[in-house]
PDB file of C-alpha atoms in Angstrom:
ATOM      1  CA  UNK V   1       0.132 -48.648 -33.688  1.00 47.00           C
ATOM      2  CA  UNK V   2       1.464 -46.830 -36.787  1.00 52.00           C
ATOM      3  CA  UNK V   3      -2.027 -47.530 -38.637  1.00 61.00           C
ATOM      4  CA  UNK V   4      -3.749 -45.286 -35.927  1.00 70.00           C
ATOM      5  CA  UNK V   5      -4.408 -41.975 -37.758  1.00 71.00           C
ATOM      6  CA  UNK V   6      -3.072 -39.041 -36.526  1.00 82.00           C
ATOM      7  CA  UNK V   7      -4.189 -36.655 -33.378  1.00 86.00           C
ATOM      8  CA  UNK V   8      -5.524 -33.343 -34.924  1.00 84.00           C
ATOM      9  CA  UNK V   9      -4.676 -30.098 -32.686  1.00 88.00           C
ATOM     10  CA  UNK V  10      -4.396 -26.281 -33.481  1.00 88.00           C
ATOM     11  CA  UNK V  11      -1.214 -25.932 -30.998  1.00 91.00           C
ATOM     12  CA  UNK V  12       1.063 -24.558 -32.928  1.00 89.00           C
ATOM     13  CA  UNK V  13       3.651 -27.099 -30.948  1.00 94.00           C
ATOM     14  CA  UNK V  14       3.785 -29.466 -28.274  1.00 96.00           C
ATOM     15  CA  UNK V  15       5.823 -29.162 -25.008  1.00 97.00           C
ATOM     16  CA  UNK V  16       6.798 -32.490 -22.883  1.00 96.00           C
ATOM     17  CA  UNK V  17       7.544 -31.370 -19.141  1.00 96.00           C
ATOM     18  CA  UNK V  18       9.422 -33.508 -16.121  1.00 94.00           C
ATOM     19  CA  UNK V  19       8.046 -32.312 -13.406  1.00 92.00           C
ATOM     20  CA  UNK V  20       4.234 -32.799 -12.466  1.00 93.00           C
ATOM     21  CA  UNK V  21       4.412 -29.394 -10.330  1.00 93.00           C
ATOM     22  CA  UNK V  22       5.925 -27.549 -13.030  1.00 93.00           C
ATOM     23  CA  UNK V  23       3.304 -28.975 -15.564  1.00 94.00           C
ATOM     24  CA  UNK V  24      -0.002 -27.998 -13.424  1.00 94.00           C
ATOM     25  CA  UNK V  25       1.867 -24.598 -12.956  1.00 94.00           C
ATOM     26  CA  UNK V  26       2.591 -24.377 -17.209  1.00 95.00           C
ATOM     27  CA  UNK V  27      -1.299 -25.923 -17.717  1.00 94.00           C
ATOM     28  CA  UNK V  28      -2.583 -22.982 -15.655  1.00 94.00           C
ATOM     29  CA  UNK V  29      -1.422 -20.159 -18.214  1.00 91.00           C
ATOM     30  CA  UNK V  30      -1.008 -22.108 -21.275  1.00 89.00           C
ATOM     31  CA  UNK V  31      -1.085 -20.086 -24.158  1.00 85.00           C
ATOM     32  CA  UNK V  32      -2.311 -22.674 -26.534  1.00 88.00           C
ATOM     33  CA  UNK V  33       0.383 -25.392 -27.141  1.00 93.00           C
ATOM     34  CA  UNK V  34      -0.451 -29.273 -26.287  1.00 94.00           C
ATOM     35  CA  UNK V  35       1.468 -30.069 -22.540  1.00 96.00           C
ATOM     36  CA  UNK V  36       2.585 -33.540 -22.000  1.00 95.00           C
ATOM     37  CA  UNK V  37       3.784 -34.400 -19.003  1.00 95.00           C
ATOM     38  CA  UNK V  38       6.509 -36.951 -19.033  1.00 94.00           C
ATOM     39  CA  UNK V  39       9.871 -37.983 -17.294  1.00 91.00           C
ATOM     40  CA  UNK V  40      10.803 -41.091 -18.738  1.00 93.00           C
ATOM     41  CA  UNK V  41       7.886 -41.759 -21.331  1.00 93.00           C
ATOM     42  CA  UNK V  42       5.671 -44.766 -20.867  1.00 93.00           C
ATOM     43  CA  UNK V  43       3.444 -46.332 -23.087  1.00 94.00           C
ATOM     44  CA  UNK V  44       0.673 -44.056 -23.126  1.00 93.00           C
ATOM     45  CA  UNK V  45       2.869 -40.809 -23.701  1.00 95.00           C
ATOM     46  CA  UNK V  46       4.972 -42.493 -26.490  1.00 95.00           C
ATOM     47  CA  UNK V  47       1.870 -43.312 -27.916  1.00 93.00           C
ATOM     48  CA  UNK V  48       0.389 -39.785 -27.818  1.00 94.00           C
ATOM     49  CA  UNK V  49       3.764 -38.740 -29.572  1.00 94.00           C
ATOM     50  CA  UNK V  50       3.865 -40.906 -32.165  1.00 92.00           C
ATOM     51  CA  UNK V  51       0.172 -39.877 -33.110  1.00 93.00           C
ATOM     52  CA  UNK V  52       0.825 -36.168 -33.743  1.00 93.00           C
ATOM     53  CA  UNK V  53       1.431 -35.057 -36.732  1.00 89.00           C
ATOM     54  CA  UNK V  54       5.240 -35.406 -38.125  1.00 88.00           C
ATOM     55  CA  UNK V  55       5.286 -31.281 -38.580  1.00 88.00           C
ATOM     56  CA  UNK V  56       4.334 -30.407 -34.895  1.00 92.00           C
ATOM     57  CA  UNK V  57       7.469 -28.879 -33.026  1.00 94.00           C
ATOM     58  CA  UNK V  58       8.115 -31.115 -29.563  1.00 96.00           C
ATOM     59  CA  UNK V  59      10.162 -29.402 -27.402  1.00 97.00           C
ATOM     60  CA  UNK V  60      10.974 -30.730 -23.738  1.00 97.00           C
ATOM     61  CA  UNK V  61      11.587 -29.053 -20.384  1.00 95.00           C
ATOM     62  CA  UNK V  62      13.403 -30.571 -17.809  1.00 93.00           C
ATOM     63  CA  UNK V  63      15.722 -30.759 -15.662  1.00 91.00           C
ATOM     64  CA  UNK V  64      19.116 -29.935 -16.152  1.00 87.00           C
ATOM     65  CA  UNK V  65      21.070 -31.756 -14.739  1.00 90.00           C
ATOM     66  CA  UNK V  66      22.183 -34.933 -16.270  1.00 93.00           C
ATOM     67  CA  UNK V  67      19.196 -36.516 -15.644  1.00 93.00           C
ATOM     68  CA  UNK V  68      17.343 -34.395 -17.048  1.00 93.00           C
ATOM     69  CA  UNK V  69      19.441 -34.482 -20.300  1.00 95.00           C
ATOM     70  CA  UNK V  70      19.068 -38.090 -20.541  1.00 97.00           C
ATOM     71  CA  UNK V  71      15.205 -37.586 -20.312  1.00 97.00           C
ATOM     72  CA  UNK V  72      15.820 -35.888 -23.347  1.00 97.00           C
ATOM     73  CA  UNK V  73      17.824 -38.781 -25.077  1.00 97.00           C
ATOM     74  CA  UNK V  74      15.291 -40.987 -23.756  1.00 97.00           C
ATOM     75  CA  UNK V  75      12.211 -39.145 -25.743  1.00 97.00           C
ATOM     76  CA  UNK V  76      14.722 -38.820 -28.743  1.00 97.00           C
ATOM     77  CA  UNK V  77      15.594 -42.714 -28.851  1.00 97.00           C
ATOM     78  CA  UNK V  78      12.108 -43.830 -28.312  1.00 96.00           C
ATOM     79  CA  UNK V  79       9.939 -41.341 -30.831  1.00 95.00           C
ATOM     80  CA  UNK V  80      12.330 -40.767 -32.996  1.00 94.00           C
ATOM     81  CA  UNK V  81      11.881 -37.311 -33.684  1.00 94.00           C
ATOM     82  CA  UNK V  82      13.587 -34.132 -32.701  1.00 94.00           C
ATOM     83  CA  UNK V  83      13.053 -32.641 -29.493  1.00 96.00           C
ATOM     84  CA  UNK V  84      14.248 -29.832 -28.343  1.00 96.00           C
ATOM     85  CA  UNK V  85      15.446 -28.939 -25.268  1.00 96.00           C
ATOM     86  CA  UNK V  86      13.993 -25.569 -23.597  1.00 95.00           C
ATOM     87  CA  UNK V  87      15.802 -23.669 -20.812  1.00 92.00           C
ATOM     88  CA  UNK V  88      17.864 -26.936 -19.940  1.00 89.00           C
ATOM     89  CA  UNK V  89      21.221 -25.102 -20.178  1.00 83.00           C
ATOM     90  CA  UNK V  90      23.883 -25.347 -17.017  1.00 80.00           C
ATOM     91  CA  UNK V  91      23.166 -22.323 -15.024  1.00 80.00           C
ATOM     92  CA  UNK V  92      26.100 -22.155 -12.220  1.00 77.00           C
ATOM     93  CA  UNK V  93      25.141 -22.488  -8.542  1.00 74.00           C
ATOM     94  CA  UNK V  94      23.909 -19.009  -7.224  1.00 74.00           C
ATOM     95  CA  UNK V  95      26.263 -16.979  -4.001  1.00 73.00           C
ATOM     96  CA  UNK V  96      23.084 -17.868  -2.331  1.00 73.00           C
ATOM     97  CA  UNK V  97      23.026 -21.870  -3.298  1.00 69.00           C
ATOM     98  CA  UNK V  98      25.314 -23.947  -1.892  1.00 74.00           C
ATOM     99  CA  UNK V  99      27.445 -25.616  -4.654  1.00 79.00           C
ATOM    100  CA  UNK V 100      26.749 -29.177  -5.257  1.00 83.00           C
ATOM    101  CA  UNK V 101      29.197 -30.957  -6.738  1.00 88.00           C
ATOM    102  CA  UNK V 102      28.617 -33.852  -9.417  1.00 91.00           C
ATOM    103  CA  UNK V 103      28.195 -37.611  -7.971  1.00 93.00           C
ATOM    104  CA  UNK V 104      29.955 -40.175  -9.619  1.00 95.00           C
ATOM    105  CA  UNK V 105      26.722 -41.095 -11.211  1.00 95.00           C
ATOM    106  CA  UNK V 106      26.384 -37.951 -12.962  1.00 94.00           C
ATOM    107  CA  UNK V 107      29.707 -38.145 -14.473  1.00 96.00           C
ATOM    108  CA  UNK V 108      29.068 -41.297 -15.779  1.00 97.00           C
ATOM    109  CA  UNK V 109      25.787 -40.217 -17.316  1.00 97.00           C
ATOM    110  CA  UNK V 110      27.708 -36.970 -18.696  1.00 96.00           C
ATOM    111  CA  UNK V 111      30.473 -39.299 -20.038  1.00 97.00           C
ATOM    112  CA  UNK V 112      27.518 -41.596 -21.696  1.00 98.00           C
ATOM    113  CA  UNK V 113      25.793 -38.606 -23.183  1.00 97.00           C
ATOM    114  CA  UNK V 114      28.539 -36.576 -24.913  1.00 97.00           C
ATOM    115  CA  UNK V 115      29.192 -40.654 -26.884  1.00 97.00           C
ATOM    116  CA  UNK V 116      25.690 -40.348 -27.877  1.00 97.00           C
ATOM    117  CA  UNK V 117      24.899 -39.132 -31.253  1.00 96.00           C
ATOM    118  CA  UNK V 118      21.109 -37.811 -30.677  1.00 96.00           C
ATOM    119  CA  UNK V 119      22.364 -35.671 -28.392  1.00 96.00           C
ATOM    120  CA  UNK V 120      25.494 -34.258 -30.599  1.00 96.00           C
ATOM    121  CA  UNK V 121      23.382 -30.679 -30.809  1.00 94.00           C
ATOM    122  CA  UNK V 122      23.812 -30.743 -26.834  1.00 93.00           C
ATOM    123  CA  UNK V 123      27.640 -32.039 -26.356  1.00 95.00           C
ATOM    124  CA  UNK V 124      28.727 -28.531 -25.891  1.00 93.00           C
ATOM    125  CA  UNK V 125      26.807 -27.690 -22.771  1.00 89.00           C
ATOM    126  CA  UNK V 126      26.987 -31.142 -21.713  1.00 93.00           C
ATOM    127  CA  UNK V 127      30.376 -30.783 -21.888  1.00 94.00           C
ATOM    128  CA  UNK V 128      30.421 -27.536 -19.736  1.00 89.00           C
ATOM    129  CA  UNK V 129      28.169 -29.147 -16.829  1.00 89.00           C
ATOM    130  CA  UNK V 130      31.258 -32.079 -17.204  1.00 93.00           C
ATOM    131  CA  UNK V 131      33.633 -29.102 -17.057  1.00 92.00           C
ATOM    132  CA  UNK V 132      31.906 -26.960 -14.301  1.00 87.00           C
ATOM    133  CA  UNK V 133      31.802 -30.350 -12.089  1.00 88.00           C
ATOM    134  CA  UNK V 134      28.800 -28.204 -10.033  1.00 86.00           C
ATOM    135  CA  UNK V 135      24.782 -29.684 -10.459  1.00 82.00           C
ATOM    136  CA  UNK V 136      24.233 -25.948 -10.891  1.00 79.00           C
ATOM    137  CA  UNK V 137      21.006 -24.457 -10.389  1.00 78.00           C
ATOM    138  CA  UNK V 138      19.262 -27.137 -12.107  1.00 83.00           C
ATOM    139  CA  UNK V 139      15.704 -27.629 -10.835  1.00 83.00           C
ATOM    140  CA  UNK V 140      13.210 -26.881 -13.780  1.00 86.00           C
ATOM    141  CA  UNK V 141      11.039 -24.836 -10.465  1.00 86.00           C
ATOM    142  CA  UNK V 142      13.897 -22.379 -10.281  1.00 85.00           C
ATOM    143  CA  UNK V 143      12.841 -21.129 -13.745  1.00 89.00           C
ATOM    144  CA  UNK V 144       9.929 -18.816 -14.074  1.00 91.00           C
ATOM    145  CA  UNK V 145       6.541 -19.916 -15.808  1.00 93.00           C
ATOM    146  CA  UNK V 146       7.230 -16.206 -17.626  1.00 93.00           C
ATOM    147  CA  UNK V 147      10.496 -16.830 -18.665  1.00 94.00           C
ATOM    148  CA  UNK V 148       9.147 -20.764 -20.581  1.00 94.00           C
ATOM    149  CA  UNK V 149       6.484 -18.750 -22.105  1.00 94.00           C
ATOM    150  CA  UNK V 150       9.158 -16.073 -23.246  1.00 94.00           C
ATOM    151  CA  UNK V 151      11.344 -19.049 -24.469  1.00 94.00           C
ATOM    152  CA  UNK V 152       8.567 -20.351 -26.450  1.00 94.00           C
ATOM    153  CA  UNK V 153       7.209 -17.148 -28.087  1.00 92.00           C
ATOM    154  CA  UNK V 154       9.891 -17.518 -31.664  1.00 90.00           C
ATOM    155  CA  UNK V 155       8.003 -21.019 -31.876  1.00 86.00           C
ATOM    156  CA  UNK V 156       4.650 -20.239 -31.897  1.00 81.00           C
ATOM    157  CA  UNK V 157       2.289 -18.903 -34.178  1.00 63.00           C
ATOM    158  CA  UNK V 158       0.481 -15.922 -34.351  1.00 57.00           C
ATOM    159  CA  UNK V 159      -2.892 -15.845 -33.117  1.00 48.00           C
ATOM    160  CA  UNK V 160      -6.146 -15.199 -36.341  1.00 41.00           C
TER     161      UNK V 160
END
């Protein structure tokens, strides 16, 4: 696999997304950048990240709850390249959202996380979700496509 040469692209980065929904929605006004669609990466999306080239930003939206975060790990672990995470901060439940409060599981995964070193960039807010013991607002839906783009702006490049 690492003979294969590399996949040439003008996006001036490349943004993996969890959530097919959210992805169509993203693909719809995409300003440019490569979209990858991915949870936890199979074969042929590892394979499509190890062929771009080494200077290409990745950045991943998901989630964020603590699945979401380990997604994150996940893509880390198995490309070996930084990712960074986009709009995956703990937002507190809303007056009009019920609050959900973590399962079990997700303190586990919290507690699993914040031992991981390639996510030591993250342990503060992972902390805070562990902290806040509240899911939060965490679907990646409840964020505006306008507010990713936004997010993404300091990243790309301008346009010749």
């Amino acid at each position: 696999f690492s003979q294969s040469p590399a996949i040439a692209t003008r996006a001036a980065l490349c943004l993996t997304v969890e959530n097919e929904d959210v992805f169509f929605e993203l693909a719809t006004s995409n300003p440019g950048i490569l979209i990858i669609q991915t949870s936890f990466p199979g074969s042929a999306a590892l394979r499509l990240l190890e062929r771009l080239h080494a200077e290409l930003a990745l950045h991943h939206f998901g989630d964020s709850d603590p699945a979401g975060s380990d997604i994150l790990r996940d893509l880390r672990a198995k490309t070996g390249r930084l990712i960074r995470p986009l709009l995956m901060h703990h937002r507190p439940s809303s007056p009009q959202a019920p609050r959900q409060p973590l399962a079990d599981y997700d303190i586990q995964t919290l507690q699993r996380l914040l031992q991981s070193d390639l996510l030591a960039d993250l342990h503060p807010q992972l902390a805070a979700k562990l902290a806040a013991a509240d899911q939060g607002t965490f679907e990646q839906e409840s964020i505006p496509v306008t507010e990713v783009w936004a997010a993404l702006a300091p990243f790309l490049r301008p346009a010749h």
